Short mmCIF file of C-alpha atoms in Angstrom, two decimals:
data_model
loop_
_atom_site.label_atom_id
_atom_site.label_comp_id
_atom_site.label_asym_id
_atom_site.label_seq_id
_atom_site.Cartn_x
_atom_site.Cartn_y
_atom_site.Cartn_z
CA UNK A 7 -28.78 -22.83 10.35
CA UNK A 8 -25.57 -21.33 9.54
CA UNK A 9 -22.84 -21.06 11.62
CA UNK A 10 -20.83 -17.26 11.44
CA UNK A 11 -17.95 -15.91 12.60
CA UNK A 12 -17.59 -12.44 12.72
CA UNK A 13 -13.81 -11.08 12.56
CA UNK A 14 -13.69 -7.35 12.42
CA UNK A 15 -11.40 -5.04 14.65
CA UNK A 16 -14.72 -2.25 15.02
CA UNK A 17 -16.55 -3.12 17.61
CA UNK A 18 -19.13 -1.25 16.45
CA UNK A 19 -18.95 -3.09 12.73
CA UNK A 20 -18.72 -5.86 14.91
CA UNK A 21 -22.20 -5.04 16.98
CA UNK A 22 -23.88 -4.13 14.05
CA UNK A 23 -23.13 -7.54 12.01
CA UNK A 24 -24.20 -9.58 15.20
CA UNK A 25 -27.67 -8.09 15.41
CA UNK A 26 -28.07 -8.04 11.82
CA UNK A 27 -27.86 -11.82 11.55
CA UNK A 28 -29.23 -12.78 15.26
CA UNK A 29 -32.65 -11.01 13.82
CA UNK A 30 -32.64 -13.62 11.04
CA UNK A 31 -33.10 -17.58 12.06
CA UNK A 32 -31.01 -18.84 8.96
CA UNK A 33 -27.76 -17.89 11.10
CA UNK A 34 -26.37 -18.07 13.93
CA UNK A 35 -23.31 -15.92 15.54
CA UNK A 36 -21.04 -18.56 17.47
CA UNK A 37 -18.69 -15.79 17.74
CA UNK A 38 -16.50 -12.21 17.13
CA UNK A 39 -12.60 -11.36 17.17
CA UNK A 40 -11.10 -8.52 17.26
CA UNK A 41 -8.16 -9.52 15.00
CA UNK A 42 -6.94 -12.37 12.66
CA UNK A 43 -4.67 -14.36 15.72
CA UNK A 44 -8.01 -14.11 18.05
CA UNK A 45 -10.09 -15.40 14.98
CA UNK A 46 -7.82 -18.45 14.48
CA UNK A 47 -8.28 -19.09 18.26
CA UNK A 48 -12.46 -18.84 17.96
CA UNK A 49 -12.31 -20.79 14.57
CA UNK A 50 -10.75 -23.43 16.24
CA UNK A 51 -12.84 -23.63 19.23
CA UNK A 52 -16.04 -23.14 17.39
CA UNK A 53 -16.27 -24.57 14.13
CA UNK A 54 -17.79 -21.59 11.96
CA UNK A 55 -19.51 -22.64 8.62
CA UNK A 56 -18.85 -19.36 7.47
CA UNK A 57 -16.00 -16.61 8.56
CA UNK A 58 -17.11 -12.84 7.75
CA UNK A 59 -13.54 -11.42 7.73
CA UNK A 60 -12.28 -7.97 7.52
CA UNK A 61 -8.37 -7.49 6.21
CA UNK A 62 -7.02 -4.54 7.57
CA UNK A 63 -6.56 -5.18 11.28
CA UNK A 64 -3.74 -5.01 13.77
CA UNK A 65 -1.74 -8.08 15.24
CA UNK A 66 -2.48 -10.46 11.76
CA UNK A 67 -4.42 -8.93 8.76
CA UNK A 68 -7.11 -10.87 6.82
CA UNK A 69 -5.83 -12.35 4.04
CA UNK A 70 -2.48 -13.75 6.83
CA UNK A 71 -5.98 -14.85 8.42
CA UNK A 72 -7.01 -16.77 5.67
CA UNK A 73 -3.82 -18.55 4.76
CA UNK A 74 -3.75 -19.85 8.15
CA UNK A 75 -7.62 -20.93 8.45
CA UNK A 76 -6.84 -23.34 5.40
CA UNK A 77 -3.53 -24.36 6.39
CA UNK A 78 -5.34 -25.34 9.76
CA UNK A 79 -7.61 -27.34 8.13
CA UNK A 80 -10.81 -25.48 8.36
CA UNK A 81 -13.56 -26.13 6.37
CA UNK A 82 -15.24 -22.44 6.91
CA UNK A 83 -15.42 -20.60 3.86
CA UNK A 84 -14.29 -17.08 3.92
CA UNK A 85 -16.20 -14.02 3.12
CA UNK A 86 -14.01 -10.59 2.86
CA UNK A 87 -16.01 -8.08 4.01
CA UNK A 88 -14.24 -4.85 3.73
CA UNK A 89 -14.38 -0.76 3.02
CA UNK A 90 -11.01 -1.74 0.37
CA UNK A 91 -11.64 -2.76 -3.64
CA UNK A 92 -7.93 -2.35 -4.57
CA UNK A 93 -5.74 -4.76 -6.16
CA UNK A 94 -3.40 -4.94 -3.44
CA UNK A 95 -6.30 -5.87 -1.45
CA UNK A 96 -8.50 -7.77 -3.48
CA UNK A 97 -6.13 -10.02 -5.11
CA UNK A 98 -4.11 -11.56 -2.09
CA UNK A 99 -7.43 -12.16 -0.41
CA UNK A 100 -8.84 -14.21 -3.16
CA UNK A 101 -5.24 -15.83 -3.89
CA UNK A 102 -5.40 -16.58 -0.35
CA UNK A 103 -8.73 -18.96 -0.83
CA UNK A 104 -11.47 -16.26 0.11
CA UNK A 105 -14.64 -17.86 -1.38
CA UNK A 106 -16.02 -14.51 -1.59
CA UNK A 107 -15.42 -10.46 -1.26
CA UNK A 108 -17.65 -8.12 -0.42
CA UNK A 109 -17.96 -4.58 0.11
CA UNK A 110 -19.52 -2.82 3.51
CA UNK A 111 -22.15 -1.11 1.87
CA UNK A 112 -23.41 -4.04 0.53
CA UNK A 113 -27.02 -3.91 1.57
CA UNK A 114 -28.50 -6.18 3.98
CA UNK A 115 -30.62 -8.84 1.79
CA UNK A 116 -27.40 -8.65 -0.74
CA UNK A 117 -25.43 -9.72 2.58
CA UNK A 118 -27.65 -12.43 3.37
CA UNK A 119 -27.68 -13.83 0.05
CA UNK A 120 -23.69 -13.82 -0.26
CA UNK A 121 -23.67 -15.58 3.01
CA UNK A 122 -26.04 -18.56 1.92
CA UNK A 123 -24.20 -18.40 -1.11
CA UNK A 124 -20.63 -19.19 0.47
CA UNK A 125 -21.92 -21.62 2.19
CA UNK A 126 -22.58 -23.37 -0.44
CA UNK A 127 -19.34 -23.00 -2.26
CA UNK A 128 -20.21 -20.55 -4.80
CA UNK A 129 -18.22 -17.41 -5.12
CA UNK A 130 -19.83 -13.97 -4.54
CA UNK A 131 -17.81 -10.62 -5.78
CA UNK A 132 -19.00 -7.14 -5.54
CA UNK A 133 -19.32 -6.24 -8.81
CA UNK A 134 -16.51 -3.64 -8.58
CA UNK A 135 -14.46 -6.42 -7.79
CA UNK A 136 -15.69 -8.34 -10.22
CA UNK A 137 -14.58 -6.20 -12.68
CA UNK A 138 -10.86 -5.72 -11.68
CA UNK A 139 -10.42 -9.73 -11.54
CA UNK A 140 -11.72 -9.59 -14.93
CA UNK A 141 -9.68 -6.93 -16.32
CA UNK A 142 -7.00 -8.97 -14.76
CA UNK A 143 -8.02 -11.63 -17.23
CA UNK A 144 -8.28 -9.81 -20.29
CA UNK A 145 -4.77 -7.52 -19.73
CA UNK A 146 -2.61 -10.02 -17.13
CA UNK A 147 0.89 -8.55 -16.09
CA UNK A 148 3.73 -9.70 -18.19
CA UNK A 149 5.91 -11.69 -16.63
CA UNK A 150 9.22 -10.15 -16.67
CA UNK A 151 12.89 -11.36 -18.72
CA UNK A 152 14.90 -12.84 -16.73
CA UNK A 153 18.42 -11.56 -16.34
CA UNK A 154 20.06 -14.16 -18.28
CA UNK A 155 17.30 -14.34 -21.06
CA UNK A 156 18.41 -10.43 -21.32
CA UNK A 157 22.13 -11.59 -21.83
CA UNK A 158 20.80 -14.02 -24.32
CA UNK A 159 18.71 -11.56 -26.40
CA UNK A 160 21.54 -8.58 -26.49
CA UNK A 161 23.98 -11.13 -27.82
CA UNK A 162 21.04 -12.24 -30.55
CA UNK A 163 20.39 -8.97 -31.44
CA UNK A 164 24.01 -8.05 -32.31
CA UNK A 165 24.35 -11.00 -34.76
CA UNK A 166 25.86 -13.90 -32.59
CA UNK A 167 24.28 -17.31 -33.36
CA UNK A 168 23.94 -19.38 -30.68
CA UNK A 169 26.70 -21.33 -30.46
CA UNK A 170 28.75 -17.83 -30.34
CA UNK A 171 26.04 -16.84 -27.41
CA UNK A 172 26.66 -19.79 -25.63
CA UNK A 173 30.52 -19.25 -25.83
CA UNK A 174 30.07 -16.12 -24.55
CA UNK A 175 28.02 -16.69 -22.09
CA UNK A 176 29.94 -20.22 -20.75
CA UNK A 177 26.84 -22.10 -21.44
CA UNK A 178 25.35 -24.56 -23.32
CA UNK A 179 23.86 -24.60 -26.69
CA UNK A 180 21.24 -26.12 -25.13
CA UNK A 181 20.87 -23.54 -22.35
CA UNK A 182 20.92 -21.00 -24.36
CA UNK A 183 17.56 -22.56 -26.81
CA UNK A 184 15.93 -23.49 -23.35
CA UNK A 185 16.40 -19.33 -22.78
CA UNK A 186 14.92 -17.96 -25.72
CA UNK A 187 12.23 -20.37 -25.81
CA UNK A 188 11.50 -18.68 -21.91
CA UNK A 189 11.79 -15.17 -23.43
CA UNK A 190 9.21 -16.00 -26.67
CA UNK A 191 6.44 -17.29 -24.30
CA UNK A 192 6.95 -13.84 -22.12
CA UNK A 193 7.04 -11.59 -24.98
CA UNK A 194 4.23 -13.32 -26.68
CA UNK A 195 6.41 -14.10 -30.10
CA UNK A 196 7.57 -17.11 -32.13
CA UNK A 197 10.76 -16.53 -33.54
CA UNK A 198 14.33 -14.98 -32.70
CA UNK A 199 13.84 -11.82 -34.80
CA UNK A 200 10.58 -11.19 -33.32
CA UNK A 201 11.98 -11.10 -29.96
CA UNK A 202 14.87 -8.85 -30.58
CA UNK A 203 12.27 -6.27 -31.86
CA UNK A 204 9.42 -6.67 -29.27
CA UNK A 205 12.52 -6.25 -26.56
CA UNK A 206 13.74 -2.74 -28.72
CA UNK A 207 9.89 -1.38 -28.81
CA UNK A 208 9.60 -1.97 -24.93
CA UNK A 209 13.05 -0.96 -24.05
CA UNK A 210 14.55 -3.99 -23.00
CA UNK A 211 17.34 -3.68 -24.89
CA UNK A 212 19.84 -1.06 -25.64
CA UNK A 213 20.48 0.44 -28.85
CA UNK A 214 24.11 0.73 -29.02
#
């Protein structure tokens, strides 16, 4: 039988999850909280296998929740369960070590299975979810230049070598390689000139 935890701060949600699982002998409801410091105080004094958690609540939100579930220790996995599909929402949560995310209107038997699921380790997305993580995957953010890889690359771009950069710059030779190395992997080229023009065509540098 598996062991829940219900964190939501609707009662009602909170009502609704309790009798939904009580009906069903695979689970068992060792207890609810109201918000993410109150579930910290029940995980601790209960020992959930599983933690249904909402994220938007008042006092400490979910994914604050989460953090501090696995820097306590706790073995519970953690199954958002939540009206929100954002990135802003999504991504902390599962960042945070949320074995799984679901949606409210996931239906009942859907529920179920995501539960038994968690329990056993494997993750469980909604599939709208699903599908931002892996757009995620297949467009990530750049990371952006640095102010000092900037420096570098206006100096390169008007002609200086690097020796003259790092002059300029009171650096190293060195320091300045190390920098445009750094600024090739973020804009995804091999070679000085390719830089300079992948930094003009996304307006990283000035043209004067």
């Amino acid at each position: 039988m598996i062991r829940l935890l219900i964190v939501d701060d609707h009662p009602v949600v909170r009502d609704g999850l309790r009798g939904m699982f009580t009906g069903d002998d695979r689970f068992t409801v060792l207890g609810e909280a109201g918000d993410g410091r109150e579930a910290l105080a029940v995980a601790a004094a209960v020992s959930p296998d599983v933690v249904l958690m909402d994220l938007r609540m008042p006092v400490m939100d979910g994914v604050t929740t989460i953090r501090e579930l696995k820097a306590a220790g706790s073995a519970a996995r953690v199954l958002v369960l939540t009206t929100y599909d954002t990135d802003s929402d999504v991504l902390p949560a599962i960042k945070a070590g949320a074995t799984g995310y679901l949606l409210k209107d996931t239906p009942r038997e859907e529920l179920f299975r995501a539960v038994l699921a968690a329990h056993r380790g494997e993750s469980v997305l909604a599939p709208s979810v699903a599908g931002r993580l892996m757009g995620r995957l297949r467009n990530p953010e750049k990371e952006p230049l640095s102010q000092r890889e900037l420096e570098v690359l206006t100096l390169i771009a008007r002609g200086c070598s690097n020796r003259e950069t790092a002059g300029r710059l009171f650096i190293s030779e060195a320091t300045v390689k190390t920098h445009l190395l750094h600024a090739y992997a973020k804009l995804g080229v091999r070679d000085r000139a390719a830089a300079v023009a992948t930094a003009f065509e996304r307006g990283l540098l000035g043209r004067d």
